[in-house]
Amino acid sequence: MILVTGGAGFIGSNFVLEYAALHPGAAIVNLDKLTYAGNFSNLESLRNYPKHHFVHGDICDATLVDQLLAQYQPEAIVHFAAESHVDRSIHTPGDFLQTNIVGSFTLLQCATRYWNSLDEGRRTNFRFLHVSTDEVFGSLSRDAPAFTETHPYEPNSPYSASKAASDHLARAWHHTYGLPVLTTNCSNNYGPYQFPEKLIPLVITHALEGRPLPIYGDGQQVRDWLYVSDHCDAIRVVLARGHLGETYNIGGNAEMTNLAVVEQICTMLDELRPKADGSSYRSQISFVRDRPGHDRRYAMNIEKAKRSLGWQPRESFESGIRKTILWYLEHAQWLSQVRSGEYLQWLQTHYRP
Ligand code: NAD
Ligand code: DAU
């Protein structure tokens, strides 16, 4: 029995679907507020999986979380729930502080109460896995070595500052109260079910609709890309074998500039869904105003996870992006469903000329 928070979002739903497939019979309580980023339809294939208990609720609601822990008695909490989009954090930082900081605090408090109520054996086996990001480390210059787990925290956006705060809370709840916490800091994910506000699904959908492909600034910012299923695998490995109180960097060994990512998507779409007029999707690339405070480069040193846990990514960017594009081409209905009025409003506000 595990309690997952944010399991209707992009990574959370991939994790829940894989967990149910790999551990048939495992019970999963899935607590999600269903914000604009949470889509119950991501979990459609679990409709007939009786051990998936979906709870529509907020991680900031301590009464609800206490009640769920008492009722379901999970052996682990895997905490994905967050406001996750950097651009939105610039427009509405308050939501990020509330969910990412107050919500994580609430969850840690409830988890500690619950953990203290368990008998010795169950206390020993319990885990709280906090899912975090590479963005807490700040920005790297072009030739600087990749982030290690001991890199100083230098968050630059309201999103990364709120995630950094939650990482510090998780660390403190382990150090002070002994809660068996594990933390993962991961680079940029991509794959099925990612909400089309993020770079890769946004570019795929805009390309297919003949719209401009917006590249912030000069497009030379560098990110490390990890296929989502590799991230889910890493989380399962850390849950099973991670050392209590430790943090683990997770990444894809795939550093690329944003421009190179977009060009690769265009090339693959030219092959998989050629345009009627024979032109390349590259002709839709459009350089737009930069993101304020835009971090120049992230890169992850994943030696610790490799060495001490035996985890490493399986997909290359080439193989992962092909799978991703094919998934979006085959799931037009999912896309139209998640692109609600709220989404269209966001596009208008954020990408207005
Ligand atoms: P997402 O935005 O797709 O999903 C977040 C989910 O959390 C949604 O289902 C949403 O409804 C839910 N949620 C939001 N506020 C909530 C609340 N108060 N109570 C309960 N549920 C709430 O995010 P994602 O991309 O799947 O990211 C998941 C986690 O992984 C986040 O913690 C994020 O910081 C981290 N992360 C993401 C990436 C990435 O590239 N996407 C990389 C590294 C780490
Ligand atoms: O690094 C991990 C982080 O990756 C996660 O913690 C975040 O939750 C996740 O959203 C992601 O953050 P980014 O800001 O890196 O992802 P995003 O897809 O928004 O942007 C990727 C890069 O592409 C970034 O440098 C900004 C740029 N970009 C993004 C959008 C949406 C563009 O150039 N144009 C765009 O329209």
Tab-separated table of C-alpha atoms and ligand atoms in Angstrom:
chain	number	residue	atom	x	y	z
A	1	MET	CA	0.000	0.000	0.000
A	2	ILE	CA	1.431	3.344	-1.024
A	3	LEU	CA	0.046	6.884	-0.862
A	4	VAL	CA	0.902	8.956	-3.919
A	5	THR	CA	0.272	12.710	-4.024
A	6	GLY	CA	-0.216	14.424	-7.381
A	7	GLY	CA	-0.842	11.104	-9.105
A	8	ALA	CA	-3.112	12.636	-11.752
A	9	GLY	CA	-0.333	14.915	-13.013
A	10	PHE	CA	2.296	14.133	-15.616
A	11	ILE	CA	4.966	12.212	-13.679
A	12	GLY	CA	2.615	11.061	-10.915
A	13	SER	CA	0.197	9.390	-13.325
A	14	ASN	CA	3.038	7.689	-15.211
A	15	PHE	CA	4.325	6.448	-11.847
A	16	VAL	CA	0.913	5.173	-10.707
A	17	LEU	CA	0.239	3.393	-14.023
A	18	GLU	CA	3.643	1.719	-13.979
A	19	TYR	CA	3.383	0.824	-10.287
A	20	ALA	CA	0.010	-0.857	-10.802
A	21	ALA	CA	1.397	-2.780	-13.797
A	22	LEU	CA	4.572	-3.884	-12.015
A	23	HIS	CA	2.956	-4.716	-8.672
A	24	PRO	CA	-0.436	-6.183	-9.506
A	25	GLY	CA	-2.350	-6.377	-6.273
A	26	ALA	CA	-0.586	-3.370	-4.743
A	27	ALA	CA	-2.989	-0.830	-3.317
A	28	ILE	CA	-2.447	2.785	-4.331
A	29	VAL	CA	-4.126	5.755	-2.696
A	30	ASN	CA	-3.856	8.696	-5.048
A	31	LEU	CA	-4.442	12.127	-3.473
A	32	ASP	CA	-4.767	14.880	-6.067
A	33	LYS	CA	-6.427	18.286	-6.075
A	34	LEU	CA	-7.026	18.082	-9.855
A	35	THR	CA	-5.711	21.527	-10.627
A	36	TYR	CA	-5.543	22.502	-14.315
A	37	ALA	CA	-2.466	20.194	-14.495
A	38	GLY	CA	-4.168	17.139	-13.016
A	39	ASN	CA	-6.194	14.988	-15.364
A	40	PHE	CA	-8.248	12.108	-14.115
A	41	SER	CA	-8.329	10.782	-17.678
A	42	ASN	CA	-4.600	9.971	-17.364
A	43	LEU	CA	-5.715	7.159	-15.041
A	44	GLU	CA	-8.481	5.883	-17.313
A	45	SER	CA	-6.779	2.498	-17.748
A	46	LEU	CA	-7.068	1.906	-13.980
A	47	ARG	CA	-10.859	2.130	-14.136
A	48	ASN	CA	-11.115	-1.609	-13.425
A	49	TYR	CA	-8.198	-1.789	-10.987
A	50	PRO	CA	-10.047	-2.026	-7.679
A	51	LYS	CA	-6.984	-1.263	-5.571
A	52	HIS	CA	-6.508	2.229	-6.987
A	53	HIS	CA	-8.260	4.618	-4.600
A	54	PHE	CA	-8.477	8.086	-6.072
A	55	VAL	CA	-9.093	10.888	-3.564
A	56	HIS	CA	-9.904	14.359	-4.845
A	57	GLY	CA	-8.314	16.591	-2.209
A	58	ASP	CA	-5.596	19.012	-1.194
A	59	ILE	CA	-2.273	18.121	0.472
A	60	CYS	CA	-2.715	21.302	2.547
A	61	ASP	CA	-5.758	19.700	4.227
A	62	ALA	CA	-4.210	18.094	7.346
A	63	THR	CA	-7.512	16.584	8.503
A	64	LEU	CA	-7.945	14.777	5.210
A	65	VAL	CA	-4.321	13.584	5.084
A	66	ASP	CA	-4.478	12.326	8.714
A	67	GLN	CA	-7.672	10.482	7.913
A	68	LEU	CA	-6.247	8.861	4.743
A	69	LEU	CA	-3.123	7.704	6.570
A	70	ALA	CA	-5.172	6.218	9.415
A	71	GLN	CA	-7.601	4.550	7.034
A	72	TYR	CA	-5.183	3.093	4.465
A	73	GLN	CA	-2.048	2.580	6.606
A	74	PRO	CA	0.426	3.037	3.729
A	75	GLU	CA	3.976	1.702	3.815
A	76	ALA	CA	5.272	4.686	1.870
A	77	ILE	CA	4.317	8.158	0.710
A	78	VAL	CA	5.561	9.258	-2.707
A	79	HIS	CA	5.121	13.020	-2.882
A	80	PHE	CA	4.747	14.452	-6.409
A	81	ALA	CA	2.012	17.042	-5.815
A	82	ALA	CA	3.230	20.516	-6.681
A	83	GLU	CA	2.687	23.560	-8.794
A	84	SER	CA	5.325	22.743	-11.393
A	85	HIS	CA	5.433	25.326	-14.187
A	86	VAL	CA	8.159	27.981	-13.903
A	87	ASP	CA	6.356	30.520	-16.122
A	88	ARG	CA	3.196	30.284	-14.041
A	89	SER	CA	5.279	30.763	-10.891
A	90	ILE	CA	6.319	34.147	-12.281
A	91	HIS	CA	2.663	35.163	-12.822
A	92	THR	CA	1.140	33.619	-9.647
A	93	PRO	CA	3.854	32.803	-7.078
A	94	GLY	CA	1.389	32.548	-4.168
A	95	ASP	CA	-0.041	29.246	-5.442
A	96	PHE	CA	3.490	27.830	-5.510
A	97	LEU	CA	4.283	28.858	-1.952
A	98	GLN	CA	0.982	27.426	-0.756
A	99	THR	CA	1.178	23.974	-2.357
A	100	ASN	CA	4.922	23.436	-2.585
A	101	ILE	CA	5.837	24.779	0.852
A	102	VAL	CA	2.709	24.698	3.048
A	103	GLY	CA	1.471	21.517	1.354
A	104	SER	CA	4.807	19.709	1.804
A	105	PHE	CA	4.976	20.902	5.413
A	106	THR	CA	1.455	19.591	6.058
A	107	LEU	CA	2.291	16.243	4.533
A	108	LEU	CA	5.495	15.933	6.570
A	109	GLN	CA	3.626	16.776	9.777
A	110	CYS	CA	0.873	14.246	9.096
A	111	ALA	CA	3.400	11.615	8.010
A	112	THR	CA	5.406	12.096	11.205
A	113	ARG	CA	2.288	11.707	13.388
A	114	TYR	CA	1.300	8.592	11.482
A	115	TRP	CA	4.834	7.125	11.502
A	116	ASN	CA	5.078	7.635	15.278
A	117	SER	CA	1.863	5.669	15.716
A	118	LEU	CA	3.212	2.574	13.921
A	119	ASP	CA	4.647	-0.503	15.602
A	120	GLU	CA	8.417	-1.050	15.460
A	121	GLY	CA	8.493	-3.182	12.316
A	122	ARG	CA	6.261	-0.900	10.264
A	123	ARG	CA	8.113	2.182	11.523
A	124	THR	CA	11.373	0.687	10.266
A	125	ASN	CA	9.983	-0.072	6.823
A	126	PHE	CA	8.096	3.205	6.267
A	127	ARG	CA	9.434	5.674	3.654
A	128	PHE	CA	8.604	9.272	2.703
A	129	LEU	CA	9.926	9.981	-0.777
A	130	HIS	CA	10.027	13.653	-1.701
A	131	VAL	CA	10.210	14.294	-5.448
A	132	SER	CA	12.197	17.399	-6.300
A	133	THR	CA	14.039	19.102	-9.105
A	134	ASP	CA	17.498	20.073	-10.357
A	135	GLU	CA	16.307	23.701	-10.474
A	136	VAL	CA	16.985	24.114	-6.741
A	137	PHE	CA	20.728	24.267	-7.557
A	138	GLY	CA	20.411	27.375	-9.734
A	139	SER	CA	22.146	27.976	-13.031
A	140	LEU	CA	25.498	26.699	-14.399
A	141	SER	CA	27.912	28.436	-16.731
A	142	ARG	CA	28.564	26.667	-20.046
A	143	ASP	CA	31.640	24.703	-18.971
A	144	ALA	CA	30.977	24.240	-15.251
A	145	PRO	CA	30.800	20.671	-13.952
A	146	ALA	CA	27.328	19.183	-13.581
A	147	PHE	CA	25.400	19.515	-10.291
A	148	THR	CA	26.291	16.954	-7.647
A	149	GLU	CA	24.096	16.319	-4.604
A	150	THR	CA	26.288	18.652	-2.547
A	151	HIS	CA	26.016	21.617	-4.911
A	152	PRO	CA	24.852	24.712	-2.989
A	153	TYR	CA	21.174	25.584	-3.272
A	154	GLU	CA	20.744	28.741	-5.397
A	155	PRO	CA	17.137	28.739	-6.622
A	156	ASN	CA	16.287	31.572	-9.006
A	157	SER	CA	12.543	31.386	-9.731
A	158	PRO	CA	9.535	31.396	-7.408
A	159	TYR	CA	9.016	27.753	-8.474
A	160	SER	CA	12.556	26.613	-7.669
A	161	ALA	CA	12.632	28.658	-4.448
A	162	SER	CA	9.443	26.941	-3.295
A	163	LYS	CA	10.841	23.512	-4.198
A	164	ALA	CA	14.114	24.339	-2.418
A	165	ALA	CA	12.110	25.285	0.674
A	166	SER	CA	10.285	21.955	0.545
A	167	ASP	CA	13.603	20.088	0.177
A	168	HIS	CA	14.870	21.844	3.299
A	169	LEU	CA	11.700	20.911	5.184
A	170	ALA	CA	12.043	17.271	4.142
A	171	ARG	CA	15.672	17.289	5.287
A	172	ALA	CA	14.769	18.901	8.614
A	173	TRP	CA	11.931	16.454	9.307
A	174	HIS	CA	14.408	13.611	8.868
A	175	HIS	CA	17.124	15.251	10.927
A	176	THR	CA	14.920	16.489	13.774
A	177	TYR	CA	12.069	13.992	13.971
A	178	GLY	CA	13.775	10.969	12.408
A	179	LEU	CA	11.150	10.625	9.664
A	180	PRO	CA	12.575	8.165	7.067
A	181	VAL	CA	12.848	10.661	4.222
A	182	LEU	CA	14.424	10.162	0.789
A	183	THR	CA	14.729	12.995	-1.735
A	184	THR	CA	15.236	12.844	-5.491
A	185	ASN	CA	16.317	15.869	-7.549
A	186	CYS	CA	15.535	15.271	-11.183
A	187	SER	CA	16.128	17.059	-14.474
A	188	ASN	CA	13.533	17.897	-17.174
A	189	ASN	CA	11.116	15.044	-17.857
A	190	TYR	CA	9.222	14.430	-21.085
A	191	GLY	CA	6.879	11.704	-22.314
A	192	PRO	CA	3.190	10.722	-22.350
A	193	TYR	CA	0.592	12.758	-20.436
A	194	GLN	CA	2.715	15.906	-20.077
A	195	PHE	CA	0.498	18.974	-20.007
A	196	PRO	CA	1.031	20.992	-23.219
A	197	GLU	CA	2.236	24.122	-21.417
A	198	LYS	CA	5.753	22.615	-21.118
A	199	LEU	CA	8.259	22.996	-23.961
A	200	ILE	CA	8.136	19.562	-25.618
A	201	PRO	CA	4.358	18.925	-25.755
A	202	LEU	CA	3.760	22.607	-26.530
A	203	VAL	CA	6.061	22.453	-29.544
A	204	ILE	CA	4.548	19.183	-30.799
A	205	THR	CA	0.987	20.525	-30.591
A	206	HIS	CA	1.804	23.945	-32.028
A	207	ALA	CA	3.741	22.338	-34.887
A	208	LEU	CA	0.807	20.140	-35.850
A	209	GLU	CA	-1.557	23.106	-35.754
A	210	GLY	CA	0.689	25.258	-37.943
A	211	ARG	CA	1.285	27.740	-35.125
A	212	PRO	CA	4.568	29.470	-34.171
A	213	LEU	CA	6.991	27.398	-32.066
A	214	PRO	CA	7.970	29.924	-29.354
A	215	ILE	CA	11.632	29.839	-28.303
A	216	TYR	CA	12.507	32.107	-25.416
A	217	GLY	CA	15.459	34.471	-25.910
A	218	ASP	CA	18.252	33.004	-28.031
A	219	GLY	CA	17.264	29.354	-27.444
A	220	GLN	CA	20.771	28.556	-26.172
A	221	GLN	CA	19.633	27.633	-22.647
A	222	VAL	CA	20.651	24.079	-21.805
A	223	ARG	CA	18.514	21.468	-20.053
A	224	ASP	CA	19.114	17.773	-19.321
A	225	TRP	CA	16.222	15.627	-20.583
A	226	LEU	CA	14.954	12.394	-19.032
A	227	TYR	CA	12.211	10.151	-20.400
A	228	VAL	CA	9.504	9.985	-17.739
A	229	SER	CA	9.516	6.227	-17.397
A	230	ASP	CA	13.229	6.357	-16.488
A	231	HIS	CA	12.324	8.821	-13.730
A	232	CYS	CA	9.592	6.487	-12.438
A	233	ASP	CA	12.113	3.651	-12.433
A	234	ALA	CA	14.570	5.777	-10.442
A	235	ILE	CA	11.885	6.575	-7.869
A	236	ARG	CA	11.077	2.879	-7.407
A	237	VAL	CA	14.788	2.111	-6.981
A	238	VAL	CA	15.327	4.920	-4.448
A	239	LEU	CA	12.226	3.778	-2.567
A	240	ALA	CA	13.556	0.222	-2.399
A	241	ARG	CA	17.259	0.819	-1.846
A	242	GLY	CA	17.861	4.498	-1.008
A	243	HIS	CA	19.672	5.397	2.196
A	244	LEU	CA	17.530	7.282	4.687
A	245	GLY	CA	18.086	11.032	4.756
A	246	GLU	CA	20.010	10.966	1.477
A	247	THR	CA	19.301	12.907	-1.693
A	248	TYR	CA	19.815	11.464	-5.191
A	249	ASN	CA	20.369	13.316	-8.459
A	250	ILE	CA	18.402	11.786	-11.324
A	251	GLY	CA	19.056	12.761	-14.931
A	252	GLY	CA	19.154	11.569	-18.523
A	253	ASN	CA	22.744	12.268	-19.606
A	254	ALA	CA	21.113	14.294	-22.383
A	255	GLU	CA	22.139	17.940	-22.229
A	256	MET	CA	20.728	19.952	-25.113
A	257	THR	CA	19.982	23.546	-25.989
A	258	ASN	CA	16.297	24.396	-26.301
A	259	LEU	CA	16.823	25.226	-29.965
A	260	ALA	CA	18.354	21.793	-30.603
A	261	VAL	CA	15.403	20.109	-28.840
A	262	VAL	CA	12.886	21.992	-30.971
A	263	GLU	CA	14.825	21.331	-34.183
A	264	GLN	CA	14.964	17.615	-33.399
A	265	ILE	CA	11.204	17.529	-32.827
A	266	CYS	CA	10.703	19.294	-36.165
A	267	THR	CA	12.945	16.807	-37.981
A	268	MET	CA	11.092	13.857	-36.482
A	269	LEU	CA	7.688	15.345	-37.280
A	270	ASP	CA	8.872	16.001	-40.866
A	271	GLU	CA	9.448	12.242	-41.076
A	272	LEU	CA	6.401	11.008	-39.146
A	273	ARG	CA	3.760	13.571	-40.222
A	274	PRO	CA	5.128	15.471	-43.270
A	275	LYS	CA	3.432	18.779	-44.043
A	276	ALA	CA	1.195	18.860	-47.085
A	277	ASP	CA	3.181	21.694	-48.689
A	278	GLY	CA	6.481	19.830	-48.274
A	279	SER	CA	8.026	22.502	-46.027
A	280	SER	CA	9.744	21.677	-42.733
A	281	TYR	CA	8.158	22.352	-39.336
A	282	ARG	CA	11.353	24.341	-38.667
A	283	SER	CA	9.837	27.197	-40.653
A	284	GLN	CA	7.423	27.706	-37.718
A	285	ILE	CA	10.231	28.407	-35.191
A	286	SER	CA	9.774	31.857	-33.698
A	287	PHE	CA	12.063	33.582	-31.193
A	288	VAL	CA	10.032	35.356	-28.505
A	289	ARG	CA	10.628	37.452	-25.392
A	290	ASP	CA	12.818	35.634	-22.846
A	291	ARG	CA	11.565	34.238	-19.542
A	292	PRO	CA	12.479	36.678	-16.713
A	293	GLY	CA	15.372	35.274	-14.662
A	294	HIS	CA	15.775	32.406	-17.148
A	295	ASP	CA	18.365	29.896	-15.885
A	296	ARG	CA	21.032	29.365	-18.531
A	297	ARG	CA	22.055	25.768	-17.930
A	298	TYR	CA	21.221	22.728	-15.802
A	299	ALA	CA	23.271	19.519	-15.862
A	300	MET	CA	23.114	16.525	-13.550
A	301	ASN	CA	25.898	14.344	-12.229
A	302	ILE	CA	24.091	11.023	-11.613
A	303	GLU	CA	27.108	9.015	-10.439
A	304	LYS	CA	25.730	8.584	-6.909
A	305	ALA	CA	22.508	6.900	-8.091
A	306	LYS	CA	24.512	4.784	-10.531
A	307	ARG	CA	27.153	3.744	-8.032
A	308	SER	CA	25.130	3.209	-4.871
A	309	LEU	CA	21.767	2.128	-6.320
A	310	GLY	CA	22.657	0.663	-9.711
A	311	TRP	CA	20.195	2.979	-11.492
A	312	GLN	CA	20.777	4.614	-14.844
A	313	PRO	CA	18.512	5.883	-17.619
A	314	ARG	CA	17.585	3.441	-20.369
A	315	GLU	CA	16.299	5.811	-23.042
A	316	SER	CA	18.429	8.129	-25.139
A	317	PHE	CA	16.867	11.465	-26.123
A	318	GLU	CA	16.533	10.107	-29.669
A	319	SER	CA	14.530	7.039	-28.606
A	320	GLY	CA	12.524	8.848	-25.921
A	321	ILE	CA	11.470	11.747	-28.119
A	322	ARG	CA	10.341	9.367	-30.879
A	323	LYS	CA	8.127	7.493	-28.407
A	324	THR	CA	6.810	10.797	-27.090
A	325	ILE	CA	5.950	12.231	-30.507
A	326	LEU	CA	4.226	8.994	-31.517
A	327	TRP	CA	2.224	9.074	-28.277
A	328	TYR	CA	1.018	12.626	-28.933
A	329	LEU	CA	0.177	11.775	-32.549
A	330	GLU	CA	-1.942	8.863	-31.317
A	331	HIS	CA	-3.646	10.722	-28.464
A	332	ALA	CA	-5.314	13.664	-30.154
A	333	GLN	CA	-8.399	13.133	-28.026
A	334	TRP	CA	-6.452	13.368	-24.754
A	335	LEU	CA	-4.908	16.602	-26.014
A	336	SER	CA	-8.180	18.219	-26.961
A	337	GLN	CA	-9.653	17.215	-23.613
A	338	VAL	CA	-6.889	18.791	-21.497
A	339	ARG	CA	-6.782	21.966	-23.555
A	340	SER	CA	-9.656	23.569	-21.719
A	341	GLY	CA	-10.721	27.207	-21.526
A	342	GLU	CA	-8.180	27.705	-18.755
A	343	TYR	CA	-5.385	26.460	-20.992
A	344	LEU	CA	-6.383	28.719	-23.871
A	345	GLN	CA	-6.514	31.652	-21.473
A	346	TRP	CA	-2.960	30.836	-20.305
A	347	LEU	CA	-1.677	30.814	-23.890
A	348	GLN	CA	-3.295	34.174	-24.525
A	349	THR	CA	-1.924	35.772	-21.363
A	350	HIS	CA	1.572	34.341	-21.596
A	351	TYR	CA	2.304	34.390	-25.322
A	352	ARG	CA	0.537	37.644	-26.176
A	353	PRO	CA	2.675	39.673	-28.604
B	1	NAD	P1	2.262	18.389	-12.873
B	1	NAD	O1	2.052	19.846	-12.762
B	1	NAD	O2	2.046	17.717	-14.177
B	1	NAD	O3	1.327	17.632	-11.812
B	1	NAD	C1	1.161	18.069	-10.503
B	1	NAD	C2	-0.024	17.332	-9.910
B	1	NAD	O4	-0.164	17.763	-8.543
B	1	NAD	C3	-1.344	17.613	-10.619
B	1	NAD	O5	-2.066	16.416	-10.805
B	1	NAD	C4	-2.076	18.532	-9.640
B	1	NAD	O6	-3.490	18.416	-9.710
B	1	NAD	C5	-1.534	18.055	-8.304
B	1	NAD	N1	-1.618	19.083	-7.253
B	1	NAD	C6	-1.237	20.379	-7.345
B	1	NAD	N2	-1.471	21.013	-6.186
B	1	NAD	C7	-1.980	20.078	-5.341
B	1	NAD	C8	-2.415	20.123	-3.979
B	1	NAD	N3	-2.361	21.252	-3.272
B	1	NAD	N4	-2.883	18.992	-3.416
B	1	NAD	C9	-2.950	17.839	-4.145
B	1	NAD	N5	-2.571	17.750	-5.428
B	1	NAD	C10	-2.084	18.857	-6.018
B	1	NAD	O7	3.726	18.129	-12.327
B	1	NAD	P2	4.819	17.062	-12.792
B	1	NAD	O8	5.560	17.629	-13.940
B	1	NAD	O9	4.177	15.750	-12.900
B	1	NAD	O10	5.793	17.105	-11.533
B	1	NAD	C11	5.578	16.250	-10.422
B	1	NAD	C12	6.644	16.509	-9.380
B	1	NAD	O11	7.933	16.282	-9.938
B	1	NAD	C13	6.671	17.951	-8.863
B	1	NAD	O12	6.951	17.913	-7.495
B	1	NAD	C14	7.809	18.596	-9.638
B	1	NAD	O13	8.385	19.649	-8.898
B	1	NAD	C15	8.749	17.434	-9.790
B	1	NAD	N6	9.625	17.465	-10.956
B	1	NAD	C16	9.105	17.655	-12.213
B	1	NAD	C17	9.951	17.620	-13.324
B	1	NAD	C18	9.427	17.812	-14.725
B	1	NAD	O14	10.220	17.935	-15.651
B	1	NAD	N7	8.128	17.816	-14.952
B	1	NAD	C19	11.324	17.412	-13.138
B	1	NAD	C20	11.822	17.243	-11.840
B	1	NAD	C21	10.963	17.256	-10.756
B	2	DAU	O1	14.518	20.974	-14.562
B	2	DAU	C1	13.404	20.347	-14.003
B	2	DAU	C2	12.192	21.204	-14.231
B	2	DAU	O2	11.860	21.095	-15.605
B	2	DAU	C3	11.002	20.827	-13.363
B	2	DAU	O3	11.334	21.004	-12.021
B	2	DAU	C4	9.777	21.685	-13.725
B	2	DAU	O4	8.654	21.268	-12.974
B	2	DAU	C5	9.505	21.514	-15.206
B	2	DAU	O5	8.438	22.349	-15.591
B	2	DAU	C6	10.747	21.842	-16.030
B	2	DAU	O6	11.049	23.263	-15.936
B	2	DAU	P1	11.542	24.098	-17.203
B	2	DAU	O7	11.278	25.520	-16.999
B	2	DAU	O8	12.936	23.707	-17.573
B	2	DAU	O9	10.560	23.441	-18.309
B	2	DAU	P2	9.753	24.103	-19.532
B	2	DAU	O10	9.233	22.985	-20.369
B	2	DAU	O11	8.796	25.142	-19.084
B	2	DAU	O12	10.905	24.842	-20.349
B	2	DAU	C7	12.034	24.127	-20.841
B	2	DAU	C8	12.970	25.146	-21.475
B	2	DAU	O13	12.334	25.657	-22.660
B	2	DAU	C9	13.239	26.350	-20.598
B	2	DAU	O14	14.571	26.782	-20.802
B	2	DAU	C10	12.278	27.410	-21.106
B	2	DAU	C11	12.140	27.074	-22.583
B	2	DAU	N1	10.832	27.358	-23.209
B	2	DAU	C12	9.709	26.911	-22.578
B	2	DAU	C13	8.462	27.168	-23.107
B	2	DAU	C14	7.204	26.706	-22.413
B	2	DAU	C15	10.771	28.031	-24.413
B	2	DAU	O15	11.800	28.393	-25.000
B	2	DAU	N2	9.539	28.270	-24.948
B	2	DAU	C16	8.380	27.889	-24.337
B	2	DAU	O16	7.270	28.175	-24.891
